[in-house]
Protein backbone atom coordinates (compact mmCIF):
# COMPACT_ATOMS: atom_id res chain seq x y z
CA UNK A 1 0.00 0.00 0.00
CA UNK A 2 1.42 3.37 -1.05
CA UNK A 3 0.08 6.80 -0.19
CA UNK A 4 0.54 8.11 -3.73
CA UNK A 5 1.27 6.43 -7.05
CA UNK A 6 2.50 8.76 -9.77
CA UNK A 7 2.12 7.69 -13.39
CA UNK A 8 5.09 9.05 -15.37
CA UNK A 9 8.58 10.09 -14.35
CA UNK A 10 9.03 13.15 -16.54
CA UNK A 11 9.91 16.49 -14.94
CA UNK A 12 6.43 16.86 -13.38
CA UNK A 13 6.25 13.36 -11.88
CA UNK A 14 9.80 13.49 -10.51
CA UNK A 15 9.27 16.94 -8.94
CA UNK A 16 5.97 15.84 -7.37
CA UNK A 17 7.55 12.69 -5.92
CA UNK A 18 10.29 14.78 -4.29
CA UNK A 19 7.82 17.30 -2.87
CA UNK A 20 5.71 14.50 -1.35
CA UNK A 21 8.77 12.84 0.19
CA UNK A 22 9.59 16.06 2.07
CA UNK A 23 6.52 15.18 4.12
CA UNK A 24 7.28 11.45 4.50
CA UNK A 25 4.54 10.40 2.10
CA UNK A 26 5.06 6.86 0.71
CA UNK A 27 5.46 7.44 -3.03
CA UNK A 28 5.84 5.10 -5.98
CA UNK A 29 6.57 6.52 -9.43
CA UNK A 30 5.78 4.26 -12.40
CA UNK A 31 7.58 5.08 -15.65
CA UNK A 32 6.84 3.13 -18.81
CA UNK A 33 10.23 3.77 -20.44
CA UNK A 34 13.29 1.78 -19.41
CA UNK A 35 15.80 4.23 -20.93
CA UNK A 36 15.95 8.04 -21.11
CA UNK A 37 14.63 9.46 -24.41
CA UNK A 38 17.19 9.50 -27.25
CA UNK A 39 16.45 13.04 -28.48
CA UNK A 40 17.99 15.87 -26.56
CA UNK A 41 15.68 18.85 -26.35
CA UNK A 42 17.33 21.87 -24.75
CA UNK A 43 14.75 23.45 -22.51
CA UNK A 44 14.81 26.80 -20.82
CA UNK A 45 14.15 26.97 -17.09
CA UNK A 46 12.51 30.32 -16.45
CA UNK A 47 12.93 32.52 -13.37
CA UNK A 48 10.14 31.03 -11.25
CA UNK A 49 11.35 27.47 -11.82
CA UNK A 50 14.93 28.51 -11.04
CA UNK A 51 13.58 30.00 -7.80
CA UNK A 52 11.84 26.71 -6.96
CA UNK A 53 15.12 24.86 -7.45
CA UNK A 54 16.82 27.36 -5.11
CA UNK A 55 14.00 26.86 -2.56
CA UNK A 56 14.76 23.13 -2.44
CA UNK A 57 18.56 23.36 -2.52
CA UNK A 58 18.84 21.99 -6.06
CA UNK A 59 20.04 25.04 -7.92
CA UNK A 60 23.80 24.51 -7.58
CA UNK A 61 23.57 21.04 -9.12
CA UNK A 62 21.47 22.38 -11.98
CA UNK A 63 23.74 25.37 -12.61
CA UNK A 64 26.67 22.96 -13.04
CA UNK A 65 24.86 21.31 -15.95
CA UNK A 66 23.08 24.29 -17.53
CA UNK A 67 23.94 27.56 -19.25
CA UNK A 68 22.79 30.93 -17.99
CA UNK A 69 21.43 33.34 -20.57
CA UNK A 70 19.77 36.76 -20.33
CA UNK A 71 16.08 36.73 -19.40
CA UNK A 72 15.07 38.25 -22.72
CA UNK A 73 13.74 37.49 -26.19
CA UNK A 74 11.11 34.97 -25.06
CA UNK A 75 7.86 36.44 -26.27
CA UNK A 76 7.35 35.24 -29.85
CA UNK A 77 11.17 35.37 -30.07
CA UNK A 78 10.99 39.19 -30.31
CA UNK A 79 14.49 40.40 -29.71
CA UNK A 80 14.38 42.97 -26.89
CA UNK A 81 16.69 43.26 -23.88
CA UNK A 82 15.35 42.29 -20.45
CA UNK A 83 13.94 45.22 -18.45
CA UNK A 84 16.10 46.57 -15.64
CA UNK A 85 15.57 45.34 -12.10
CA UNK A 86 13.34 42.29 -12.59
CA UNK A 87 11.98 41.33 -9.17
CA UNK A 88 14.11 38.24 -8.59
CA UNK A 89 17.51 37.25 -7.28
CA UNK A 90 17.65 34.79 -10.19
CA UNK A 91 16.79 36.97 -13.18
CA UNK A 92 18.16 34.77 -15.96
CA UNK A 93 17.21 31.89 -18.23
CA UNK A 94 18.86 28.53 -17.65
CA UNK A 95 19.26 26.38 -20.76
CA UNK A 96 19.59 22.68 -19.94
CA UNK A 97 18.94 19.45 -21.85
CA UNK A 98 15.57 18.02 -20.75
CA UNK A 99 17.00 14.53 -20.01
CA UNK A 100 19.52 16.15 -17.62
CA UNK A 101 16.88 18.05 -15.63
CA UNK A 102 14.68 14.92 -15.50
CA UNK A 103 17.64 12.85 -14.27
CA UNK A 104 18.52 15.42 -11.58
CA UNK A 105 14.93 15.61 -10.34
CA UNK A 106 14.55 11.82 -10.31
CA UNK A 107 17.85 11.47 -8.42
CA UNK A 108 16.62 14.08 -5.91
CA UNK A 109 13.29 12.24 -5.43
CA UNK A 110 15.07 8.90 -4.91
CA UNK A 111 17.54 10.46 -2.45
CA UNK A 112 14.54 11.66 -0.45
CA UNK A 113 13.12 8.12 -0.41
CA UNK A 114 10.77 7.88 -3.41
CA UNK A 115 10.56 4.53 -5.20
CA UNK A 116 10.81 4.75 -8.99
CA UNK A 117 10.07 1.72 -11.18
CA UNK A 118 11.02 1.96 -14.85
CA UNK A 119 9.48 -0.28 -17.53
CA UNK A 120 6.09 -0.15 -15.76
CA UNK A 121 3.18 1.36 -17.70
CA UNK A 122 -0.07 2.23 -15.97
CA UNK A 123 -2.83 0.54 -17.99
CA UNK A 124 -5.90 0.88 -15.79
CA UNK A 125 -7.24 1.88 -12.38
CA UNK A 126 -10.37 1.82 -10.26
CA UNK A 127 -11.04 4.17 -7.35
CA UNK A 128 -13.21 3.62 -4.27
CA UNK A 129 -13.77 5.48 -0.99
CA UNK A 130 -10.47 4.33 0.54
CA UNK A 131 -8.07 4.41 -2.37
CA UNK A 132 -7.12 3.50 -5.92
CA UNK A 133 -6.22 0.12 -7.39
CA UNK A 134 -3.73 0.67 -10.19
CA UNK A 135 -3.21 -1.95 -12.88
CA UNK A 136 0.04 -2.19 -14.81
CA UNK A 137 0.37 -3.28 -18.45
CA UNK A 138 1.62 -6.73 -17.28
CA UNK A 139 -1.49 -7.22 -15.12
CA UNK A 140 0.17 -6.52 -11.74
CA UNK A 141 -2.12 -4.62 -9.34
CA UNK A 142 -0.97 -2.03 -6.81
CA UNK A 143 -2.90 -0.08 -4.23
CA UNK A 144 -2.52 3.55 -3.11
CA UNK A 145 -4.58 6.26 -1.47
CA UNK A 146 -4.17 8.66 -4.41
CA UNK A 147 -3.07 8.43 -8.05
CA UNK A 148 -1.56 11.36 -9.96
CA UNK A 149 -1.31 11.30 -13.76
CA UNK A 150 1.94 13.01 -14.74
CA UNK A 151 2.07 10.89 -17.87
CA UNK A 152 2.30 13.56 -20.55
CA UNK A 153 0.05 14.98 -23.26
CA UNK A 154 -1.43 11.61 -24.21
CA UNK A 155 -1.99 10.73 -20.56
CA UNK A 156 -3.46 7.29 -19.98
CA UNK A 157 -4.73 8.42 -16.57
CA UNK A 158 -6.60 11.40 -18.02
CA UNK A 159 -8.21 9.26 -20.72
CA UNK A 160 -9.25 6.51 -18.28
CA UNK A 161 -10.59 9.14 -15.90
CA UNK A 162 -12.86 10.37 -18.70
CA UNK A 163 -11.83 13.99 -18.21
CA UNK A 164 -12.41 16.10 -21.34
CA UNK A 165 -9.41 17.71 -23.02
CA UNK A 166 -10.96 20.37 -25.23
CA UNK A 167 -9.00 22.79 -27.38
CA UNK A 168 -7.52 22.95 -30.86
CA UNK A 169 -5.96 19.95 -32.60
CA UNK A 170 -2.59 20.17 -34.36
CA UNK A 171 -2.82 21.93 -37.69
CA UNK A 172 0.89 22.08 -38.47
CA UNK A 173 3.91 20.23 -37.26
CA UNK A 174 7.59 20.92 -36.79
CA UNK A 175 10.40 18.55 -37.71
CA UNK A 176 13.32 18.66 -35.33
CA UNK A 177 16.59 16.73 -35.37
CA UNK A 178 20.36 16.73 -35.27
CA UNK A 179 22.44 15.79 -38.31
CA UNK A 180 25.59 16.45 -40.31
CA UNK A 181 25.70 18.66 -43.41
CA UNK A 182 27.44 18.51 -46.78
CA UNK A 183 27.99 22.23 -47.47
CA UNK A 184 30.11 24.98 -45.83
CA UNK A 185 28.82 26.80 -42.75
CA UNK A 186 28.77 30.22 -44.53
CA UNK A 187 26.41 28.93 -47.20
CA UNK A 188 24.00 27.67 -44.52
CA UNK A 189 24.23 30.86 -42.43
CA UNK A 190 23.37 33.13 -45.37
CA UNK A 191 20.35 31.07 -46.42
CA UNK A 192 19.07 30.67 -42.83
CA UNK A 193 19.29 34.45 -42.24
CA UNK A 194 17.28 35.04 -45.42
CA UNK A 195 14.53 32.57 -44.46
CA UNK A 196 14.31 33.80 -40.87
CA UNK A 197 13.52 37.32 -42.04
CA UNK A 198 9.99 36.11 -42.70
CA UNK A 199 9.77 32.74 -40.91
CA UNK A 200 11.21 32.62 -37.40
CA UNK A 201 9.97 29.09 -36.84
CA UNK A 202 12.83 27.85 -39.05
CA UNK A 203 16.26 27.33 -37.53
CA UNK A 204 19.40 25.53 -38.61
CA UNK A 205 22.46 26.06 -36.43
CA UNK A 206 25.57 24.29 -35.06
CA UNK A 207 24.96 22.04 -32.05
CA UNK A 208 28.42 20.62 -31.39
CA UNK A 209 31.35 19.58 -33.55
CA UNK A 210 30.12 18.89 -37.11
CA UNK A 211 26.49 18.53 -36.00
CA UNK A 212 23.59 20.89 -36.74
CA UNK A 213 20.26 21.21 -34.94
CA UNK A 214 17.51 21.59 -37.50
CA UNK A 215 13.97 22.86 -36.83
CA UNK A 216 11.66 23.03 -39.84
CA UNK A 217 7.97 24.01 -39.88
CA UNK A 218 5.74 21.88 -42.06
CA UNK A 219 2.14 22.36 -43.12
CA UNK A 220 -0.35 19.59 -42.25
CA UNK A 221 0.04 16.75 -39.78
CA UNK A 222 1.47 13.27 -40.32
CA UNK A 223 0.81 10.06 -38.45
CA UNK A 224 2.38 10.85 -35.05
CA UNK A 225 3.04 7.16 -34.42
CA UNK A 226 5.55 7.16 -37.30
CA UNK A 227 8.87 8.92 -36.53
CA UNK A 228 10.07 11.25 -39.34
CA UNK A 229 12.77 10.04 -41.75
CA UNK A 230 15.82 11.89 -43.05
CA UNK A 231 14.03 12.02 -46.41
CA UNK A 232 11.19 14.00 -44.76
CA UNK A 233 13.77 16.56 -43.58
CA UNK A 234 15.42 16.75 -47.03
CA UNK A 235 12.11 17.25 -48.81
CA UNK A 236 10.99 19.98 -46.42
CA UNK A 237 14.37 21.73 -46.63
CA UNK A 238 14.12 21.75 -50.43
CA UNK A 239 10.62 23.25 -50.17
CA UNK A 240 11.66 26.01 -47.77
CA UNK A 241 15.33 26.67 -48.62
CA UNK A 242 15.57 25.35 -52.18
CA UNK A 243 18.38 23.00 -51.04
CA UNK A 244 18.74 20.18 -48.52
CA UNK A 245 22.27 21.33 -47.51
CA UNK A 246 23.43 17.74 -48.13
CA UNK A 247 22.16 16.65 -44.69
CA UNK A 248 23.17 13.13 -43.64
CA UNK A 249 24.06 10.94 -40.62
CA UNK A 250 21.19 12.00 -38.31
CA UNK A 251 21.81 11.66 -34.56
CA UNK A 252 18.07 11.75 -33.80
CA UNK A 253 14.89 12.86 -35.58
CA UNK A 254 11.63 13.91 -34.00
CA UNK A 255 8.50 15.97 -34.61
CA UNK A 256 5.99 17.90 -32.55
CA UNK A 257 2.58 19.37 -33.27
CA UNK A 258 0.86 22.59 -32.24
CA UNK A 259 -2.22 21.24 -30.45
CA UNK A 260 -3.51 23.44 -27.61
CA UNK A 261 -5.70 21.72 -25.00
CA UNK A 262 -6.65 22.06 -21.34
CA UNK A 263 -8.15 19.37 -19.09
CA UNK A 264 -11.67 20.22 -17.92
CA UNK A 265 -10.77 19.19 -14.38
CA UNK A 266 -7.53 18.52 -12.52
CA UNK A 267 -9.10 16.20 -9.94
CA UNK A 268 -11.79 13.60 -9.79
CA UNK A 269 -11.98 11.97 -6.34
CA UNK A 270 -8.63 10.37 -5.55
CA UNK A 271 -7.12 10.86 -8.99
CA UNK A 272 -5.37 14.06 -10.07
CA UNK A 273 -3.61 15.37 -13.17
CA UNK A 274 -0.49 17.54 -13.48
CA UNK A 275 1.89 18.80 -16.17
CA UNK A 276 1.33 17.95 -19.83
CA UNK A 277 -1.34 15.45 -18.76
CA UNK A 278 -3.45 18.51 -17.86
CA UNK A 279 -2.38 21.00 -20.55
CA UNK A 280 -0.58 21.03 -23.89
CA UNK A 281 0.45 23.89 -26.16
CA UNK A 282 3.16 24.67 -28.73
CA UNK A 283 6.64 25.08 -27.20
CA UNK A 284 7.03 28.77 -28.18
CA UNK A 285 8.25 30.71 -25.15
CA UNK A 286 9.46 27.48 -23.51
CA UNK A 287 6.81 27.20 -20.83
CA UNK A 288 5.51 23.59 -20.74
CA UNK A 289 8.08 22.00 -18.48
CA UNK A 290 8.11 25.07 -16.24
CA UNK A 291 4.33 24.93 -15.93
CA UNK A 292 4.41 21.22 -15.05
CA UNK A 293 7.13 21.57 -12.42
CA UNK A 294 5.19 24.47 -10.89
CA UNK A 295 1.98 22.38 -10.86
CA UNK A 296 3.91 19.74 -8.91
CA UNK A 297 5.21 22.35 -6.48
CA UNK A 298 1.68 23.62 -5.88
CA UNK A 299 0.17 20.15 -5.47
CA UNK A 300 2.89 18.41 -3.45
CA UNK A 301 2.41 19.99 -0.03
CA UNK A 302 -1.39 20.03 -0.35
CA UNK A 303 -1.62 16.33 -1.19
CA UNK A 304 0.88 15.59 1.57
CA UNK A 305 -1.28 17.58 4.03
CA UNK A 306 -4.32 15.56 2.95
CA UNK A 307 -2.48 12.31 3.56
CA UNK A 308 -0.94 13.38 6.86
CA UNK A 309 -4.42 14.36 8.02
CA UNK A 310 -3.98 18.08 8.72
CA UNK A 311 -5.32 19.53 5.46
CA UNK A 312 -8.22 21.97 5.82
CA UNK A 313 -11.26 20.61 3.97
CA UNK A 314 -10.88 22.62 0.77
CA UNK A 315 -7.07 22.71 0.55
CA UNK A 316 -6.70 20.00 -2.10
CA UNK A 317 -9.26 21.72 -4.33
CA UNK A 318 -7.22 24.92 -4.31
CA UNK A 319 -4.78 23.03 -6.58
CA UNK A 320 -7.16 23.21 -9.53
CA UNK A 321 -8.50 26.64 -8.50
CA UNK A 322 -4.99 28.11 -8.55
CA UNK A 323 -3.24 26.20 -11.32
CA UNK A 324 -5.89 25.82 -14.02
CA UNK A 325 -6.20 29.61 -14.59
CA UNK A 326 -2.40 29.80 -14.84
CA UNK A 327 -2.45 27.12 -17.56
CA UNK A 328 -5.32 28.92 -19.31
CA UNK A 329 -3.17 32.04 -19.44
CA UNK A 330 -0.15 30.13 -20.80
CA UNK A 331 -2.32 28.54 -23.50
CA UNK A 332 -3.56 31.98 -24.48
CA UNK A 333 -0.13 33.54 -24.63
CA UNK A 334 1.16 30.67 -26.80
CA UNK A 335 -1.84 31.11 -29.14
CA UNK A 336 -0.90 34.79 -29.43
CA UNK A 337 2.78 34.00 -29.96
CA UNK A 338 1.99 31.46 -32.68
CA UNK A 339 -0.02 34.10 -34.54
CA UNK A 340 2.93 36.47 -34.29
CA UNK A 341 5.22 33.86 -35.88
CA UNK A 342 3.05 33.46 -38.95
CA UNK A 343 4.77 34.71 -42.12
CA UNK A 344 1.44 36.17 -43.39
CA UNK A 345 1.39 40.00 -43.85
CA UNK A 346 -1.33 40.66 -41.21
CA UNK A 347 0.39 38.87 -38.31
CA UNK A 348 3.76 40.29 -39.44
CA UNK A 349 2.29 43.81 -39.17
CA UNK A 350 0.98 43.05 -35.65
CA UNK A 351 4.41 41.70 -34.79
CA UNK A 352 6.08 44.94 -35.94
CA UNK A 353 3.61 46.94 -33.85
CA UNK A 354 4.20 44.81 -30.73
CA UNK A 355 7.95 45.08 -31.30
CA UNK A 356 7.54 48.88 -31.13
CA UNK A 357 5.32 48.64 -28.05
CA UNK A 358 7.92 46.53 -26.26
CA UNK A 359 10.16 49.60 -26.19
CA UNK A 360 7.83 50.71 -23.39
CA UNK A 361 9.33 49.22 -20.24
CA UNK A 362 5.93 48.30 -18.78
CA UNK A 363 4.95 46.25 -21.84
CA UNK A 364 8.28 44.43 -21.99
CA UNK A 365 8.19 43.78 -18.22
CA UNK A 366 4.59 42.53 -18.31
CA UNK A 367 5.38 39.98 -21.04
CA UNK A 368 8.55 38.75 -19.34
CA UNK A 369 6.83 38.44 -15.96
CA UNK A 370 4.10 36.42 -17.66
CA UNK A 371 6.42 33.97 -19.43
CA UNK A 372 8.77 33.55 -16.49
CA UNK A 373 5.76 33.09 -14.15
CA UNK A 374 6.99 35.63 -11.60
CA UNK A 375 3.90 37.76 -12.27
CA UNK A 376 1.47 35.10 -10.98
CA UNK A 377 -0.89 36.19 -8.23
CA UNK A 378 -3.25 33.54 -6.85
CA UNK A 379 -6.63 34.79 -5.69
CA UNK A 380 -6.50 34.56 -1.88
CA UNK A 381 -9.20 37.23 -1.48
CA UNK A 382 -8.89 40.96 -0.83
CA UNK A 383 -5.61 42.22 0.61
CA UNK A 384 -2.35 43.97 -0.17
CA UNK A 385 -0.72 43.40 -3.56
CA UNK A 386 1.81 40.96 -2.08
CA UNK A 387 -0.94 38.57 -0.96
CA UNK A 388 -1.08 35.55 -3.31
CA UNK A 389 2.21 36.41 -5.02
CA UNK A 390 5.45 34.55 -4.57
CA UNK A 391 8.06 36.32 -2.46
CA UNK A 392 11.47 36.88 -4.07
CA UNK A 393 14.55 35.54 -2.31
CA UNK A 394 15.83 38.15 0.14
CA UNK A 395 18.75 38.35 2.56
CA UNK A 396 17.83 37.40 6.11
CA UNK A 397 20.04 37.22 9.14
CA UNK A 398 20.55 33.47 8.67
CA UNK A 399 21.55 33.86 5.02
CA UNK A 400 19.01 33.63 2.21
CA UNK A 401 15.27 33.30 2.72
CA UNK A 402 15.03 30.47 0.17
CA UNK A 403 17.70 28.58 2.09
CA UNK A 404 15.15 28.29 4.93
CA UNK A 405 12.55 26.64 2.70
CA UNK A 406 14.42 23.45 1.77
CA UNK A 407 12.20 21.27 3.95
CA UNK A 408 8.99 22.34 2.20
CA UNK A 409 7.34 23.77 5.33
CA UNK A 410 5.48 27.03 5.83
CA UNK A 411 7.43 30.00 7.23
CA UNK A 412 6.46 33.03 9.27
CA UNK A 413 8.92 35.86 8.69
CA UNK A 414 8.34 38.26 11.56
CA UNK A 415 9.95 41.70 11.59
CA UNK A 416 8.02 42.72 14.73
CA UNK A 417 9.47 39.83 16.83
CA UNK A 418 6.09 39.71 18.62
CA UNK A 419 4.22 36.93 16.84
CA UNK A 420 4.27 33.16 17.18
CA UNK A 421 3.24 30.15 15.08
CA UNK A 422 2.07 28.44 18.30
CA UNK A 423 0.39 25.08 17.76
CA UNK A 424 1.38 25.03 14.06
CA UNK A 425 5.11 24.79 14.77
CA UNK A 426 5.16 21.18 13.50
CA UNK A 427 4.20 22.51 10.02
CA UNK A 428 5.37 26.13 10.00
CA UNK A 429 8.83 27.51 10.81
CA UNK A 430 9.37 30.86 12.49
CA UNK A 431 12.01 33.47 11.77
CA UNK A 432 12.22 36.75 13.69
CA UNK A 433 14.29 39.23 11.72
CA UNK A 434 13.69 42.96 12.18
CA UNK A 435 16.40 43.67 9.58
CA UNK A 436 14.76 41.72 6.72
CA UNK A 437 14.19 43.95 3.69
CA UNK A 438 10.43 43.56 3.42
CA UNK A 439 7.94 46.35 2.84
CA UNK A 440 5.51 44.89 5.41
CA UNK A 441 5.77 43.87 9.11
CA UNK A 442 5.30 40.08 8.69
CA UNK A 443 4.54 37.54 6.01
CA UNK A 444 3.32 33.97 6.22
CA UNK A 445 4.69 31.87 3.37
CA UNK A 446 3.16 28.63 2.19
CA UNK A 447 5.56 25.75 1.42
CA UNK A 448 5.47 26.83 -2.26
CA UNK A 449 6.74 30.29 -1.33
CA UNK A 450 3.47 32.14 -2.00
CA UNK A 451 2.38 34.80 0.49
CA UNK A 452 -0.58 33.48 2.47
CA UNK A 453 -0.88 36.39 4.88
CA UNK A 454 0.53 39.89 5.47
CA UNK A 455 0.04 41.80 8.74
CA UNK A 456 1.04 42.17 12.39
CA UNK A 457 -1.96 40.91 14.38
CA UNK A 458 -1.73 37.53 16.15
CA UNK A 459 -5.45 36.71 15.95
CA UNK A 460 -5.55 37.47 12.24
CA UNK A 461 -2.42 35.37 11.79
CA UNK A 462 -3.98 32.44 13.68
CA UNK A 463 -7.04 32.61 11.40
CA UNK A 464 -4.80 32.38 8.36
CA UNK A 465 -2.67 29.61 9.85
CA UNK A 466 -5.93 27.64 10.28
CA UNK A 467 -7.00 28.44 6.74
CA UNK A 468 -3.82 27.04 5.18
CA UNK A 469 -2.40 24.65 7.77
CA UNK A 470 -5.48 23.22 9.49
CA UNK A 471 -6.11 22.84 13.20
CA UNK A 472 -3.22 23.56 15.60
CA UNK A 473 -1.58 20.50 17.15
CA UNK A 474 -2.31 21.67 20.69
C1 LIG B 1 10.60 21.02 -29.14
C2 LIG B 1 10.15 21.27 -27.76
C3 LIG B 1 10.82 22.22 -26.99
C4 LIG B 1 10.39 22.48 -25.71
N1 LIG B 1 11.04 23.43 -24.98
C5 LIG B 1 10.61 23.74 -23.75
C6 LIG B 1 11.26 24.75 -22.97
O1 LIG B 1 12.22 25.39 -23.40
N2 LIG B 1 10.79 25.01 -21.73
C7 LIG B 1 9.72 24.34 -21.23
O2 LIG B 1 9.30 24.64 -20.11
N3 LIG B 1 9.09 23.36 -21.92
C8 LIG B 1 9.52 23.04 -23.16
N4 LIG B 1 8.89 22.06 -23.86
C9 LIG B 1 7.75 21.35 -23.25
C10 LIG B 1 8.22 20.24 -22.30
O3 LIG B 1 9.10 19.37 -22.96
C11 LIG B 1 7.00 19.49 -21.74
O4 LIG B 1 6.03 20.41 -21.36
C12 LIG B 1 7.41 18.62 -20.55
O5 LIG B 1 8.15 17.50 -20.99
C13 LIG B 1 6.19 18.12 -19.77
O6 LIG B 1 6.62 17.37 -18.69
P1 LIG B 1 5.68 16.22 -18.05
O7 LIG B 1 6.50 15.57 -16.99
O8 LIG B 1 4.39 16.83 -17.68
O9 LIG B 1 5.38 15.22 -19.24
P2 LIG B 1 6.41 14.34 -20.08
O10 LIG B 1 7.75 15.00 -20.17
O11 LIG B 1 5.72 13.98 -21.33
O12 LIG B 1 6.61 13.05 -19.18
C14 LIG B 1 5.61 12.08 -19.08
C15 LIG B 1 6.25 10.76 -18.69
O13 LIG B 1 5.21 9.80 -18.49
C16 LIG B 1 5.61 8.57 -19.08
N5 LIG B 1 4.36 7.83 -19.37
C17 LIG B 1 3.45 8.06 -20.34
N6 LIG B 1 2.41 7.20 -20.24
C18 LIG B 1 2.68 6.40 -19.18
C19 LIG B 1 1.99 5.33 -18.57
N7 LIG B 1 0.80 4.90 -19.03
N8 LIG B 1 2.54 4.72 -17.49
C20 LIG B 1 3.74 5.15 -17.00
N9 LIG B 1 4.45 6.16 -17.56
C21 LIG B 1 3.92 6.80 -18.62
C22 LIG B 1 6.39 8.99 -20.30
O14 LIG B 1 7.25 7.95 -20.74
C23 LIG B 1 7.16 10.20 -19.78
O15 LIG B 1 8.39 9.85 -19.21
C24 LIG B 1 9.29 21.77 -25.16
C25 LIG B 1 8.63 20.80 -25.92
C26 LIG B 1 9.05 20.57 -27.22
C27 LIG B 1 8.32 19.54 -28.05
Short mmCIF file of C-alpha atoms in Angstrom, two decimals, residues 301 305 310-312 315 408-411 424 426-428 444-447 452 463-472:
data_model
loop_
_atom_site.label_atom_id
_atom_site.label_comp_id
_atom_site.label_asym_id
_atom_site.label_seq_id
_atom_site.Cartn_x
_atom_site.Cartn_y
_atom_site.Cartn_z
CA UNK A 301 2.41 19.99 -0.03
CA UNK A 305 -1.28 17.58 4.03
CA UNK A 310 -3.98 18.08 8.72
CA UNK A 311 -5.32 19.53 5.46
CA UNK A 312 -8.22 21.97 5.82
CA UNK A 315 -7.07 22.71 0.55
CA UNK A 408 8.99 22.34 2.20
CA UNK A 409 7.34 23.77 5.33
CA UNK A 410 5.48 27.03 5.83
CA UNK A 411 7.43 30.00 7.23
CA UNK A 424 1.38 25.03 14.06
CA UNK A 426 5.16 21.18 13.50
CA UNK A 427 4.20 22.51 10.02
CA UNK A 428 5.37 26.13 10.00
CA UNK A 444 3.32 33.97 6.22
CA UNK A 445 4.69 31.87 3.37
CA UNK A 446 3.16 28.63 2.19
CA UNK A 447 5.56 25.75 1.42
CA UNK A 452 -0.58 33.48 2.47
CA UNK A 463 -7.04 32.61 11.40
CA UNK A 464 -4.80 32.38 8.36
CA UNK A 465 -2.67 29.61 9.85
CA UNK A 466 -5.93 27.64 10.28
CA UNK A 467 -7.00 28.44 6.74
CA UNK A 468 -3.82 27.04 5.18
CA UNK A 469 -2.40 24.65 7.77
CA UNK A 470 -5.48 23.22 9.49
CA UNK A 471 -6.11 22.84 13.20
CA UNK A 472 -3.22 23.56 15.60
#
